[in-house]
Amino acid sequence: MSCIFCRIAAGEIPAQRVLESEGVIAFHDLNPQAPVHVLVIPKRHIDSVGTAGEDDAALLGEVLLQCRRVADALNVTRGFRVVLNTGENGGQTVPHLHAHVLAGRSLGWPPG
Ligand code: AMP
Ligand code: ZN
């Protein structure tokens, strides 16, 4: 298995886990861009939102709900941002769908 996030999901590569539910896990980003920077991934490999299919609807919903649970678990009170970089122009560098949960500072808009 060569996908780095599949290997994290399988426990083959260590990660600082925050939460886990049936279909998804959340862990701290190695290179945080905000005081809170957590990644939420489906355990089952999906390349990106750009290739998600109709059968992935429930899992995608679980990813978003897990983002809310991460914010609750880490006592985020002043709002947060969920980012799903998708494909080359979207800035996606790891080809396993992941939602970034960013919080703990005011976040600029529009993104670069
Ligand atoms: P993206 O650029 O949207 O594909 O985001 C990939 C994210 O994965 C980046 O923020 C990286 O810092 C993060 N990342 C890469 N490898 C690891 C790892 N082994 N553990 C935690 N985060 C990672
Ligand atoms: Zn994967």
GROMACS .gro file of N, CA, C and O and ligand atoms in nm:
model
  472
    1MET      N    1   0.086  -0.120   0.000
    1MET     CA    2   0.000   0.000   0.000
    1MET      C    3   0.089   0.125   0.000
    1MET      O    4   0.169   0.143   0.090
    2SER      N    5   0.079   0.207  -0.103
    2SER     CA    6   0.172   0.319  -0.112
    2SER      C    7   0.110   0.452  -0.069
    2SER      O    8   0.183   0.547  -0.043
    3CYS      N    9  -0.022   0.459  -0.059
    3CYS     CA   10  -0.086   0.587  -0.024
    3CYS      C   11  -0.057   0.618   0.124
    3CYS      O   12  -0.092   0.541   0.213
    4ILE      N   13   0.003   0.735   0.147
    4ILE     CA   14   0.047   0.768   0.283
    4ILE      C   15  -0.072   0.778   0.380
    4ILE      O   16  -0.062   0.735   0.496
    5PHE      N   17  -0.187   0.830   0.333
    5PHE     CA   18  -0.299   0.843   0.426
    5PHE      C   19  -0.369   0.708   0.448
    5PHE      O   20  -0.422   0.683   0.556
    6CYS      N   21  -0.367   0.619   0.349
    6CYS     CA   22  -0.415   0.483   0.374
    6CYS      C   23  -0.327   0.416   0.479
    6CYS      O   24  -0.377   0.344   0.566
    7ARG      N   25  -0.198   0.443   0.474
    7ARG     CA   26  -0.106   0.382   0.571
    7ARG      C   27  -0.128   0.440   0.711
    7ARG      O   28  -0.118   0.369   0.811
    8ILE      N   29  -0.159   0.568   0.718
    8ILE     CA   30  -0.194   0.626   0.849
    8ILE      C   31  -0.322   0.563   0.900
    8ILE      O   32  -0.332   0.525   1.017
    9ALA      N   33  -0.424   0.550   0.812
    9ALA     CA   34  -0.551   0.489   0.853
    9ALA      C   35  -0.531   0.347   0.903
    9ALA      O   36  -0.598   0.302   0.997
   10ALA      N   37  -0.435   0.274   0.843
   10ALA     CA   38  -0.409   0.135   0.882
   10ALA      C   39  -0.318   0.126   1.004
   10ALA      O   40  -0.290   0.016   1.053
   11GLY      N   41  -0.268   0.240   1.051
   11GLY     CA   42  -0.178   0.240   1.167
   11GLY      C   43  -0.035   0.203   1.132
   11GLY      O   44   0.047   0.181   1.222
   12GLU      N   45  -0.002   0.201   1.004
   12GLU     CA   46   0.135   0.165   0.963
   12GLU      C   47   0.231   0.282   0.974
   12GLU      O   48   0.352   0.262   0.984
   13ILE      N   49   0.177   0.402   0.967
   13ILE     CA   50   0.256   0.524   0.986
   13ILE      C   51   0.193   0.598   1.104
   13ILE      O   52   0.071   0.613   1.109
   14PRO      N   53   0.276   0.642   1.199
   14PRO     CA   54   0.218   0.709   1.315
   14PRO      C   55   0.160   0.845   1.281
   14PRO      O   56   0.208   0.914   1.191
   15ALA      N   57   0.057   0.881   1.353
   15ALA     CA   58  -0.002   1.015   1.341
   15ALA      C   59  -0.057   1.050   1.478
   15ALA      O   60  -0.091   0.962   1.557
   16GLN      N   61  -0.064   1.179   1.504
   16GLN     CA   62  -0.117   1.226   1.631
   16GLN      C   63  -0.269   1.234   1.618
   16GLN      O   64  -0.324   1.335   1.576
   17ARG      N   65  -0.335   1.127   1.653
   17ARG     CA   66  -0.478   1.116   1.630
   17ARG      C   67  -0.558   1.201   1.728
   17ARG      O   68  -0.522   1.211   1.844
   18VAL      N   69  -0.666   1.257   1.677
   18VAL     CA   70  -0.756   1.338   1.759
   18VAL      C   71  -0.883   1.260   1.786
   18VAL      O   72  -0.928   1.248   1.901
   19LEU      N   73  -0.943   1.207   1.683
   19LEU     CA   74  -1.070   1.136   1.694
   19LEU      C   75  -1.076   1.028   1.587
   19LEU      O   76  -1.014   1.041   1.481
   20GLU      N   77  -1.154   0.926   1.614
   20GLU     CA   78  -1.179   0.822   1.514
   20GLU      C   79  -1.325   0.782   1.523
   20GLU      O   80  -1.381   0.772   1.632
   21SER      N   81  -1.388   0.762   1.409
   21SER     CA   82  -1.523   0.704   1.409
   21SER      C   83  -1.521   0.590   1.308
   21SER      O   84  -1.416   0.556   1.254
   22GLU      N   85  -1.636   0.534   1.281
   22GLU     CA   86  -1.639   0.411   1.201
   22GLU      C   87  -1.566   0.427   1.067
   22GLU      O   88  -1.484   0.344   1.029
   23GLY      N   89  -1.597   0.537   0.997
   23GLY     CA   90  -1.544   0.549   0.862
   23GLY      C   91  -1.430   0.648   0.844
   23GLY      O   92  -1.367   0.651   0.739
   24VAL      N   93  -1.405   0.730   0.946
   24VAL     CA   94  -1.308   0.838   0.927
   24VAL      C   95  -1.216   0.853   1.049
   24VAL      O   96  -1.252   0.813   1.159
   25ILE      N   97  -1.099   0.910   1.024
   25ILE     CA   98  -1.011   0.945   1.136
   25ILE      C   99  -0.965   1.089   1.121
   25ILE      O  100  -0.963   1.145   1.010
   26ALA      N  101  -0.926   1.147   1.233
   26ALA     CA  102  -0.875   1.284   1.236
   26ALA      C  103  -0.741   1.285   1.308
   26ALA      O  104  -0.726   1.220   1.412
   27PHE      N  105  -0.646   1.357   1.251
   27PHE     CA  106  -0.513   1.364   1.313
   27PHE      C  107  -0.451   1.501   1.283
   27PHE      O  108  -0.487   1.567   1.185
   28HIS      N  109  -0.358   1.541   1.369
   28HIS     CA  110  -0.294   1.671   1.353
   28HIS      C  111  -0.206   1.672   1.228
   28HIS      O  112  -0.133   1.576   1.200
   29ASP      N  113  -0.213   1.785   1.154
   29ASP     CA  114  -0.126   1.803   1.037
   29ASP      C  115   0.019   1.816   1.083
   29ASP      O  116   0.048   1.880   1.184
   30LEU      N  117   0.110   1.754   1.008
   30LEU     CA  118   0.254   1.759   1.040
   30LEU      C  119   0.310   1.899   1.030
   30LEU      O  120   0.409   1.931   1.095
   31ASN      N  121   0.251   1.980   0.947
   31ASN     CA  122   0.304   2.114   0.916
   31ASN      C  123   0.193   2.217   0.935
   31ASN      O  124   0.139   2.271   0.839
   32PRO      N  125   0.157   2.242   1.062
   32PRO     CA  126   0.035   2.321   1.088
   32PRO      C  127   0.042   2.464   1.037
   32PRO      O  128   0.144   2.531   1.051
   33GLN      N  129  -0.067   2.508   0.979
   33GLN     CA  130  -0.079   2.643   0.924
   33GLN      C  131  -0.161   2.734   1.014
   33GLN      O  132  -0.185   2.851   0.978
   34ALA      N  133  -0.205   2.683   1.126
   34ALA     CA  134  -0.284   2.760   1.223
   34ALA      C  135  -0.268   2.689   1.357
   34ALA      O  136  -0.224   2.573   1.361
   35PRO      N  137  -0.303   2.756   1.468
   35PRO     CA  138  -0.290   2.691   1.600
   35PRO      C  139  -0.363   2.556   1.606
   35PRO      O  140  -0.316   2.463   1.671
   36VAL      N  141  -0.477   2.546   1.540
   36VAL     CA  142  -0.545   2.417   1.522
   36VAL      C  143  -0.539   2.384   1.373
   36VAL      O  144  -0.585   2.464   1.290
   37HIS      N  145  -0.479   2.271   1.339
   37HIS     CA  146  -0.475   2.226   1.199
   37HIS      C  147  -0.482   2.074   1.201
   37HIS      O  148  -0.383   2.005   1.228
   38VAL      N  149  -0.601   2.026   1.176
   38VAL     CA  150  -0.629   1.882   1.184
   38VAL      C  151  -0.678   1.836   1.048
   38VAL      O  152  -0.749   1.910   0.977
   39LEU      N  153  -0.639   1.716   1.010
   39LEU     CA  154  -0.687   1.656   0.886
   39LEU      C  155  -0.789   1.548   0.918
   39LEU      O  156  -0.769   1.469   1.011
   40VAL      N  157  -0.898   1.547   0.844
   40VAL     CA  158  -1.001   1.444   0.857
   40VAL      C  159  -1.003   1.365   0.726
   40VAL      O  160  -1.019   1.423   0.619
   41ILE      N  161  -0.984   1.234   0.737
   41ILE     CA  162  -0.979   1.150   0.615
   41ILE      C  163  -1.075   1.032   0.628
   41ILE      O  164  -1.096   0.979   0.737
   42PRO      N  165  -1.131   0.989   0.515
   42PRO     CA  166  -1.203   0.861   0.516
   42PRO      C  167  -1.100   0.748   0.526
   42PRO      O  168  -0.991   0.759   0.468
   43LYS      N  169  -1.133   0.642   0.599
   43LYS     CA  170  -1.042   0.527   0.607
   43LYS      C  171  -1.031   0.459   0.471
   43LYS      O  172  -0.925   0.411   0.433
   44ARG      N  173  -1.143   0.457   0.401
   44ARG     CA  174  -1.144   0.398   0.265
   44ARG      C  175  -1.087   0.500   0.167
   44ARG      O  176  -1.121   0.618   0.172
   45HIS      N  177  -1.003   0.454   0.077
   45HIS     CA  178  -0.938   0.547  -0.015
   45HIS      C  179  -1.036   0.606  -0.116
   45HIS      O  180  -1.104   0.534  -0.188
   46ILE      N  181  -1.040   0.738  -0.119
   46ILE     CA  182  -1.106   0.815  -0.226
   46ILE      C  183  -1.002   0.918  -0.269
   46ILE      O  184  -0.939   0.982  -0.183
   47ASP      N  185  -0.979   0.934  -0.398
   47ASP     CA  186  -0.874   1.027  -0.443
   47ASP      C  187  -0.900   1.170  -0.398
   47ASP      O  188  -0.812   1.238  -0.346
   48SER      N  189  -1.021   1.218  -0.425
   48SER     CA  190  -1.051   1.359  -0.397
   48SER      C  191  -1.200   1.381  -0.415
   48SER      O  192  -1.272   1.293  -0.464
   49VAL      N  193  -1.247   1.499  -0.378
   49VAL     CA  194  -1.387   1.535  -0.405
   49VAL      C  195  -1.412   1.527  -0.556
   49VAL      O  196  -1.521   1.491  -0.600
   50GLY      N  197  -1.308   1.556  -0.633
   50GLY     CA  198  -1.322   1.558  -0.779
   50GLY      C  199  -1.353   1.423  -0.840
   50GLY      O  200  -1.401   1.417  -0.954
   51THR      N  201  -1.324   1.316  -0.767
   51THR     CA  202  -1.353   1.182  -0.822
   51THR      C  203  -1.453   1.106  -0.736
   51THR      O  204  -1.478   0.988  -0.760
   52ALA      N  205  -1.510   1.173  -0.634
   52ALA     CA  206  -1.607   1.106  -0.546
   52ALA      C  207  -1.732   1.071  -0.627
   52ALA      O  208  -1.772   1.144  -0.717
   53GLY      N  209  -1.791   0.958  -0.593
   53GLY     CA  210  -1.910   0.913  -0.664
   53GLY      C  211  -2.035   0.918  -0.576
   53GLY      O  212  -2.028   0.952  -0.457
   54GLU      N  213  -2.148   0.882  -0.637
   54GLU     CA  214  -2.275   0.883  -0.564
   54GLU      C  215  -2.267   0.793  -0.440
   54GLU      O  216  -2.325   0.824  -0.336
   55ASP      N  217  -2.194   0.684  -0.451
   55ASP     CA  218  -2.184   0.589  -0.339
   55ASP      C  219  -2.104   0.645  -0.221
   55ASP      O  220  -2.102   0.585  -0.114
   56ASP      N  221  -2.036   0.755  -0.243
   56ASP     CA  222  -1.952   0.812  -0.138
   56ASP      C  223  -2.026   0.917  -0.055
   56ASP      O  224  -1.967   0.977   0.036
   57ALA      N  225  -2.154   0.940  -0.083
   57ALA     CA  226  -2.226   1.051  -0.020
   57ALA      C  227  -2.224   1.041   0.133
   57ALA      O  228  -2.196   1.140   0.203
   58ALA      N  229  -2.252   0.924   0.187
   58ALA     CA  230  -2.259   0.910   0.333
   58ALA      C  231  -2.121   0.934   0.395
   58ALA      O  232  -2.110   0.998   0.501
   59LEU      N  233  -2.019   0.882   0.329
   59LEU     CA  234  -1.883   0.897   0.383
   59LEU      C  235  -1.839   1.044   0.379
   59LEU      O  236  -1.777   1.095   0.473
   60LEU      N  237  -1.876   1.114   0.272
   60LEU     CA  238  -1.843   1.256   0.265
   60LEU      C  239  -1.914   1.333   0.375
   60LEU      O  240  -1.857   1.425   0.436
   61GLY      N  241  -2.038   1.295   0.403
   61GLY     CA  242  -2.111   1.358   0.513
   61GLY      C  243  -2.043   1.331   0.646
   61GLY      O  244  -2.034   1.420   0.733
   62GLU      N  245  -1.993   1.208   0.662
   62GLU     CA  246  -1.925   1.173   0.787
   62GLU      C  247  -1.796   1.254   0.804
   62GLU      O  248  -1.761   1.295   0.915
   63VAL      N  249  -1.727   1.280   0.692
   63VAL     CA  250  -1.606   1.363   0.699
   63VAL      C  251  -1.641   1.501   0.754
   63VAL      O  252  -1.576   1.553   0.845
   64LEU      N  253  -1.747   1.562   0.702
   64LEU     CA  254  -1.784   1.696   0.747
   64LEU      C  255  -1.830   1.697   0.892
   64LEU      O  256  -1.795   1.787   0.969
   65LEU      N  257  -1.908   1.596   0.930
   65LEU     CA  258  -1.951   1.590   1.070
   65LEU      C  259  -1.832   1.572   1.163
   65LEU      O  260  -1.829   1.628   1.273
   66GLN      N  261  -1.734   1.493   1.117
   66GLN     CA  262  -1.616   1.473   1.199
   66GLN      C  263  -1.539   1.605   1.218
   66GLN      O  264  -1.480   1.628   1.323
   67CYS      N  265  -1.544   1.692   1.117
   67CYS     CA  266  -1.480   1.823   1.131
   67CYS      C  267  -1.545   1.900   1.246
   67CYS      O  268  -1.476   1.964   1.327
   68ARG      N  269  -1.675   1.894   1.255
   68ARG     CA  270  -1.745   1.960   1.366
   68ARG      C  271  -1.707   1.897   1.499
   68ARG      O  272  -1.684   1.968   1.598
   69ARG      N  273  -1.697   1.765   1.501
   69ARG     CA  274  -1.658   1.697   1.627
   69ARG      C  275  -1.516   1.734   1.668
   69ARG      O  276  -1.487   1.749   1.786
   70VAL      N  277  -1.427   1.750   1.570
   70VAL     CA  278  -1.290   1.792   1.600
   70VAL      C  279  -1.293   1.932   1.664
   70VAL      O  280  -1.227   1.957   1.765
   71ALA      N  281  -1.370   2.021   1.605
   71ALA     CA  282  -1.379   2.158   1.659
   71ALA      C  283  -1.432   2.153   1.802
   71ALA      O  284  -1.381   2.223   1.891
   72ASP      N  285  -1.533   2.071   1.827
   72ASP     CA  286  -1.585   2.058   1.964
   72ASP      C  287  -1.479   2.001   2.057
   72ASP      O  288  -1.458   2.052   2.168
   73ALA      N  289  -1.412   1.894   2.012
   73ALA     CA  290  -1.315   1.825   2.099
   73ALA      C  291  -1.198   1.915   2.135
   73ALA      O  292  -1.141   1.904   2.243
   74LEU      N  293  -1.162   2.005   2.043
   74LEU     CA  294  -1.047   2.093   2.068
   74LEU      C  295  -1.092   2.231   2.119
   74LEU      O  296  -1.012   2.325   2.122
   75ASN      N  297  -1.218   2.240   2.160
   75ASN     CA  298  -1.271   2.362   2.221
   75ASN      C  299  -1.255   2.485   2.132
   75ASN      O  300  -1.219   2.592   2.179
   76VAL      N  301  -1.280   2.466   2.003
   76VAL     CA  302  -1.278   2.579   1.911
   76VAL      C  303  -1.408   2.657   1.931
   76VAL      O  304  -1.516   2.603   1.914
   77THR      N  305  -1.395   2.782   1.971
   77THR     CA  306  -1.516   2.859   2.004
   77THR      C  307  -1.541   2.975   1.909
   77THR      O  308  -1.650   3.028   1.905
   78ARG      N  309  -1.442   3.017   1.833
   78ARG     CA  310  -1.459   3.138   1.752
   78ARG      C  311  -1.463   3.109   1.603
   78ARG      O  312  -1.434   3.196   1.522
   79GLY      N  313  -1.498   2.988   1.571
   79GLY     CA  314  -1.514   2.954   1.429
   79GLY      C  315  -1.393   2.882   1.373
   79GLY      O  316  -1.283   2.882   1.431
   80PHE      N  317  -1.415   2.818   1.261
   80PHE     CA  318  -1.308   2.742   1.197
   80PHE      C  319  -1.334   2.736   1.048
   80PHE      O  320  -1.442   2.775   1.000
   81ARG      N  321  -1.236   2.690   0.976
   81ARG     CA  322  -1.250   2.676   0.831
   81ARG      C  323  -1.224   2.531   0.792
   81ARG      O  324  -1.130   2.468   0.844
   82VAL      N  325  -1.307   2.480   0.702
   82VAL     CA  326  -1.287   2.346   0.646
   82VAL      C  327  -1.245   2.365   0.502
   82VAL      O  328  -1.311   2.435   0.425
   83VAL      N  329  -1.130   2.306   0.466
   83VAL     CA  330  -1.075   2.321   0.331
   83VAL      C  331  -1.054   2.183   0.270
   83VAL      O  332  -0.994   2.095   0.334
   84LEU      N  333  -1.103   2.165   0.149
   84LEU     CA  334  -1.077   2.041   0.075
   84LEU      C  335  -1.007   2.076  -0.055
   84LEU      O  336  -1.072   2.099  -0.158
   85ASN      N  337  -0.876   2.085  -0.050
   85ASN     CA  338  -0.800   2.112  -0.172
   85ASN      C  339  -0.823   1.997  -0.269
   85ASN      O  340  -0.811   1.880  -0.230
   86THR      N  341  -0.852   2.030  -0.393
   86THR     CA  342  -0.894   1.927  -0.489
   86THR      C  343  -0.821   1.944  -0.622
   86THR      O  344  -0.837   2.046  -0.690
   87GLY      N  345  -0.737   1.845  -0.653
   87GLY     CA  346  -0.667   1.847  -0.781
   87GLY      C  347  -0.553   1.948  -0.786
   87GLY      O  348  -0.524   2.017  -0.688
   88GLU      N  349  -0.490   1.952  -0.901
   88GLU     CA  350  -0.367   2.030  -0.916
   88GLU      C  351  -0.388   2.179  -0.886
   88GLU      O  352  -0.320   2.237  -0.801
   89ASN      N  353  -0.483   2.241  -0.952
   89ASN     CA  354  -0.504   2.385  -0.928
   89ASN      C  355  -0.564   2.412  -0.792
   89ASN      O  356  -0.555   2.523  -0.740
   90GLY      N  357  -0.626   2.311  -0.732
   90GLY     CA  358  -0.680   2.325  -0.598
   90GLY      C  359  -0.574   2.314  -0.489
   90GLY      O  360  -0.604   2.333  -0.372
   91GLY      N  361  -0.452   2.279  -0.529
   91GLY     CA  362  -0.343   2.273  -0.431
   91GLY      C  363  -0.334   2.141  -0.356
   91GLY      O  364  -0.269   2.134  -0.252
   92GLN      N  365  -0.398   2.038  -0.409
   92GLN     CA  366  -0.394   1.908  -0.341
   92GLN      C  367  -0.259   1.841  -0.365
   92GLN      O  368  -0.218   1.822  -0.480
   93THR      N  369  -0.190   1.805  -0.256
   93THR     CA  370  -0.060   1.739  -0.269
   93THR      C  371  -0.065   1.592  -0.229
   93THR      O  372   0.022   1.516  -0.271
   94VAL      N  373  -0.162   1.554  -0.149
   94VAL     CA  374  -0.176   1.413  -0.111
   94VAL      C  375  -0.304   1.359  -0.175
   94VAL      O  376  -0.414   1.408  -0.144
   95PRO      N  377  -0.291   1.261  -0.264
   95PRO     CA  378  -0.407   1.216  -0.342
   95PRO      C  379  -0.495   1.114  -0.268
   95PRO      O  380  -0.526   1.007  -0.321
   96HIS      N  381  -0.531   1.148  -0.145
   96HIS     CA  382  -0.631   1.073  -0.066
   96HIS      C  383  -0.715   1.183  -0.003
   96HIS      O  384  -0.661   1.269   0.070
   97LEU      N  385  -0.844   1.183  -0.030
   97LEU     CA  386  -0.932   1.292   0.014
   97LEU      C  387  -0.909   1.326   0.162
   97LEU      O  388  -0.902   1.236   0.246
   98HIS      N  389  -0.896   1.454   0.190
   98HIS     CA  390  -0.879   1.499   0.328
   98HIS      C  391  -0.937   1.637   0.344
   98HIS      O  392  -0.923   1.722   0.255
   99ALA      N  393  -1.001   1.660   0.457
   99ALA     CA  394  -1.051   1.793   0.491
   99ALA      C  395  -0.957   1.852   0.595
   99ALA      O  396  -0.924   1.788   0.695
  100HIS      N  397  -0.911   1.974   0.568
  100HIS     CA  398  -0.832   2.047   0.668
  100HIS      C  399  -0.930   2.120   0.761
  100HIS      O  400  -1.021   2.188   0.713
  101VAL      N  401  -0.910   2.110   0.891
  101VAL     CA  402  -0.984   2.191   0.988
  101VAL      C  403  -0.883   2.291   1.046
  101VAL      O  404  -0.785   2.252   1.110
  102LEU      N  405  -0.907   2.418   1.016
  102LEU     CA  406  -0.814   2.524   1.057
  102LEU      C  407  -0.884   2.618   1.154
  102LEU      O  408  -0.998   2.661   1.129
  103ALA      N  409  -0.817   2.651   1.264
  103ALA     CA  410  -0.879   2.736   1.365
  103ALA      C  411  -0.773   2.794   1.456
  103ALA      O  412  -0.655   2.758   1.447
  104GLY      N  413  -0.817   2.884   1.543
  104GLY     CA  414  -0.727   2.938   1.644
  104GLY      C  415  -0.669   3.073   1.607
  104GLY      O  416  -0.595   3.133   1.686
  105ARG      N  417  -0.697   3.120   1.487
  105ARG     CA  418  -0.659   3.256   1.447
  105ARG      C  419  -0.758   3.301   1.340
  105ARG      O  420  -0.830   3.218   1.282
  106SER      N  421  -0.759   3.431   1.315
  106SER     CA  422  -0.844   3.482   1.207
  106SER      C  423  -0.782   3.442   1.074
  106SER      O  424  -0.662   3.461   1.052
  107LEU      N  425  -0.863   3.388   0.986
  107LEU     CA  426  -0.813   3.335   0.859
  107LEU      C  427  -0.850   3.430   0.745
  107LEU      O  428  -0.965   3.473   0.734
  108GLY      N  429  -0.754   3.461   0.662
  108GLY     CA  430  -0.777   3.557   0.553
  108GLY      C  431  -0.865   3.499   0.443
  108GLY      O  432  -0.878   3.377   0.425
  109TRP      N  433  -0.925   3.589   0.367
  109TRP     CA  434  -1.004   3.551   0.249
  109TRP      C  435  -0.993   3.662   0.147
  109TRP      O  436  -0.997   3.780   0.189
  110PRO      N  437  -0.974   3.640   0.018
  110PRO     CA  438  -0.971   3.509  -0.045
  110PRO      C  439  -0.839   3.438  -0.023
  110PRO      O  440  -0.737   3.502   0.009
  111PRO      N  441  -0.839   3.305  -0.042
  111PRO     CA  442  -0.714   3.229  -0.029
  111PRO      C  443  -0.620   3.263  -0.144
  111PRO      O  444  -0.663   3.313  -0.248
  112GLY      N  445  -0.495   3.233  -0.128
  112GLY     CA  446  -0.395   3.266  -0.231
  112GLY      C  447  -0.411   3.185  -0.356
  112GLY      O  448  -0.481   3.087  -0.360
  113AMP     P1  449  -0.299   1.911   0.067
  113AMP     O1  450  -0.187   2.003   0.023
  113AMP     O2  451  -0.433   1.976   0.075
  113AMP     O3  452  -0.300   1.784  -0.014
  113AMP     O4  453  -0.266   1.873   0.217
  113AMP     C1  454  -0.181   1.770   0.252
  113AMP     C2  455  -0.147   1.794   0.398
  113AMP     O5  456  -0.099   1.672   0.452
  113AMP     C3  457  -0.040   1.900   0.422
  113AMP     O6  458  -0.094   2.002   0.505
  113AMP     C4  459   0.072   1.822   0.491
  113AMP     O7  460   0.135   1.898   0.590
  113AMP     C5  461  -0.002   1.704   0.549
  113AMP     N1  462   0.074   1.582   0.570
  113AMP     C6  463   0.152   1.518   0.481
  113AMP     N2  464   0.203   1.406   0.535
  113AMP     C7  465   0.154   1.400   0.662
  113AMP     C8  466   0.169   1.307   0.770
  113AMP     N3  467   0.246   1.197   0.758
  113AMP     N4  468   0.106   1.333   0.887
  113AMP     C9  469   0.029   1.444   0.900
  113AMP     N5  470   0.009   1.534   0.802
  113AMP    C10  471   0.072   1.513   0.685
  114ZN      ZN  472  -0.530   0.638   0.037
   0.00000   0.00000   0.00000
